[in-house]
C-alpha positions as CSV (number, residue, x, y, z in Angstrom):
1,M,-35.4,60.1,-143.5
2,K,-38.0,57.7,-141.6
3,K,-36.7,58.1,-138.4
4,V,-36.3,62.3,-138.3
5,I,-39.3,62.5,-140.6
6,A,-41.3,60.1,-138.0
7,L,-39.3,62.0,-134.7
8,S,-41.0,65.4,-136.4
9,L,-44.7,64.1,-136.7
10,A,-44.0,63.0,-132.7
11,F,-42.6,66.0,-132.1
12,I,-46.2,68.1,-134.2
13,S,-48.7,66.3,-133.8
14,F,-47.3,66.5,-129.0
15,N,-47.8,69.7,-129.8
16,T,-50.8,69.6,-131.3
17,L,-51.7,69.7,-127.9
18,A,-53.3,72.3,-125.7
19,H,-51.0,72.5,-122.4
20,M,-53.0,72.2,-119.0
21,D,-51.2,75.2,-117.6
22,C,-53.3,77.5,-118.9
23,L,-56.7,75.9,-116.8
24,V,-54.8,75.4,-113.3
25,G,-55.9,77.8,-110.7
26,D,-59.6,78.2,-109.4
27,Y,-63.1,78.5,-111.0
28,K,-65.4,80.7,-109.1
29,N,-68.7,82.1,-109.9
30,D,-69.9,85.7,-109.3
31,Q,-70.9,85.7,-106.0
32,G,-67.0,84.6,-105.2
33,K,-67.3,81.3,-104.2
34,T,-64.9,79.2,-105.1
35,E,-66.7,76.4,-107.5
36,F,-64.0,73.9,-109.2
37,T,-60.0,74.7,-108.4
38,I,-57.9,72.6,-111.8
39,T,-54.7,70.9,-110.4
40,G,-52.3,69.8,-113.0
41,Q,-49.2,70.1,-115.8
42,H,-48.9,69.0,-119.2
43,H,-52.5,67.8,-120.7
44,E,-54.0,65.6,-117.9
45,G,-55.7,67.1,-114.7
46,T,-57.9,66.9,-111.7
47,L,-60.6,69.3,-111.4
48,T,-61.2,69.4,-107.8
49,T,-65.0,70.3,-106.0
50,P,-65.3,71.7,-102.8
51,T,-66.4,68.5,-101.5
52,G,-63.1,67.4,-102.0
53,E,-64.4,65.0,-105.5
54,K,-62.0,64.6,-107.8
55,I,-62.1,64.3,-112.1
56,T,-59.5,63.6,-114.0
57,V,-59.6,65.4,-116.5
58,A,-57.4,65.2,-119.9
59,M,-57.4,68.3,-123.1
60,M,-58.9,68.2,-125.5
61,K,-58.9,68.7,-129.4
62,D,-59.8,71.1,-132.0
63,K,-61.1,68.7,-133.5
64,Q,-63.9,67.5,-130.1
65,I,-64.6,71.0,-129.1
66,S,-65.8,72.3,-133.1
67,Q,-68.5,68.3,-132.1
68,L,-69.3,70.3,-128.3
69,W,-70.2,73.9,-130.2
70,K,-72.0,71.9,-132.5
71,Q,-74.2,70.0,-130.1
72,M,-74.1,73.7,-128.2
73,H,-75.6,75.2,-131.5
74,W,-72.8,78.2,-130.4
75,D,-71.1,80.4,-132.9
76,R,-67.9,78.9,-134.0
77,K,-66.4,81.3,-134.8
78,S,-66.4,81.8,-129.9
79,A,-64.4,78.1,-130.0
80,D,-61.8,79.6,-132.3
81,D,-58.1,79.4,-129.9
82,A,-60.5,78.1,-127.0
83,E,-58.9,76.2,-124.6
84,C,-60.5,72.8,-122.8
85,A,-60.2,70.1,-121.3
86,S,-63.0,67.9,-120.0
87,D,-63.6,64.3,-118.6
88,T,-64.0,60.7,-120.7
89,N,-68.1,61.8,-120.4
90,K,-67.7,64.7,-121.2
91,M,-70.1,65.4,-118.0
92,H,-67.6,67.8,-116.6
93,V,-65.7,70.8,-119.5
94,V,-64.0,74.1,-119.4
95,C,-62.8,76.4,-121.1
96,E,-60.5,79.3,-121.2
97,L,-61.9,81.1,-124.4
98,S,-60.7,83.9,-126.9
99,N,-62.1,84.8,-128.9
100,A,-65.7,84.7,-126.3
101,D,-67.6,87.9,-128.2
102,A,-68.8,85.9,-131.3
103,E,-71.7,84.1,-128.9
104,P,-73.9,85.8,-127.1
105,A,-74.6,82.8,-124.6
106,F,-71.1,83.8,-123.0
107,K,-71.6,86.8,-122.3
108,H,-68.6,88.4,-122.5
109,A,-67.2,85.4,-119.7
110,T,-63.8,84.2,-120.6
111,N,-64.2,81.1,-119.4
112,I,-67.1,78.9,-119.4
113,Y,-68.0,75.7,-117.6
114,L,-69.9,72.3,-118.9
115,K,-71.7,70.9,-115.6
116,A,-73.1,67.9,-117.2
117,G,-72.6,67.4,-120.5
118,K,-75.5,70.7,-120.1
119,E,-75.4,73.4,-117.9
120,L,-72.8,76.8,-118.6
121,Q,-71.6,78.9,-115.9
122,L,-70.1,82.0,-116.6
123,L,-67.0,81.9,-114.6
124,K,-63.7,84.0,-112.8
125,H,-60.7,81.9,-113.6
126,E,-57.4,83.1,-110.7
127,D,-54.2,81.5,-111.4
128,K,-52.3,79.2,-108.7
C-alpha cells in the first residue's frame, strides 16, 4: 500500500508541472522581428536570442507565477491557467496566457515576456 501511495504522489507531483511544449517556438515583436526562440521538452528548455545567447529556462510552478503576479501588481485573475518558464534569476520570463483580458497591461496579448525582470514585452508566438 505504501508503494502505491508513493507512486501516486510521484505521478501527481510530476504532472503538476506544465510542459515546455506550449512555449516552444519563435517569439516576434509587432514589427515581425524575432526576439527569441524557445526549444526544449518536458519541463526545461533553452531561450535563444538573435545574437546566439542561450539561456536555460524551466517551467514555473503555480506558486511562483502567483508571486510574480503579486510583485508586478498584475490582476491575479490574469494568472489563471498561465504557463510560464524562467531562468533561475527570473531575468527572462516567458508566459502563455489564457486569461490575458483580465490584466489591462497585457492589451489582450496571449504571450508576454519579462526581460531583465521588469521590462514587459507583448509578443506573438509562432509554433515550430
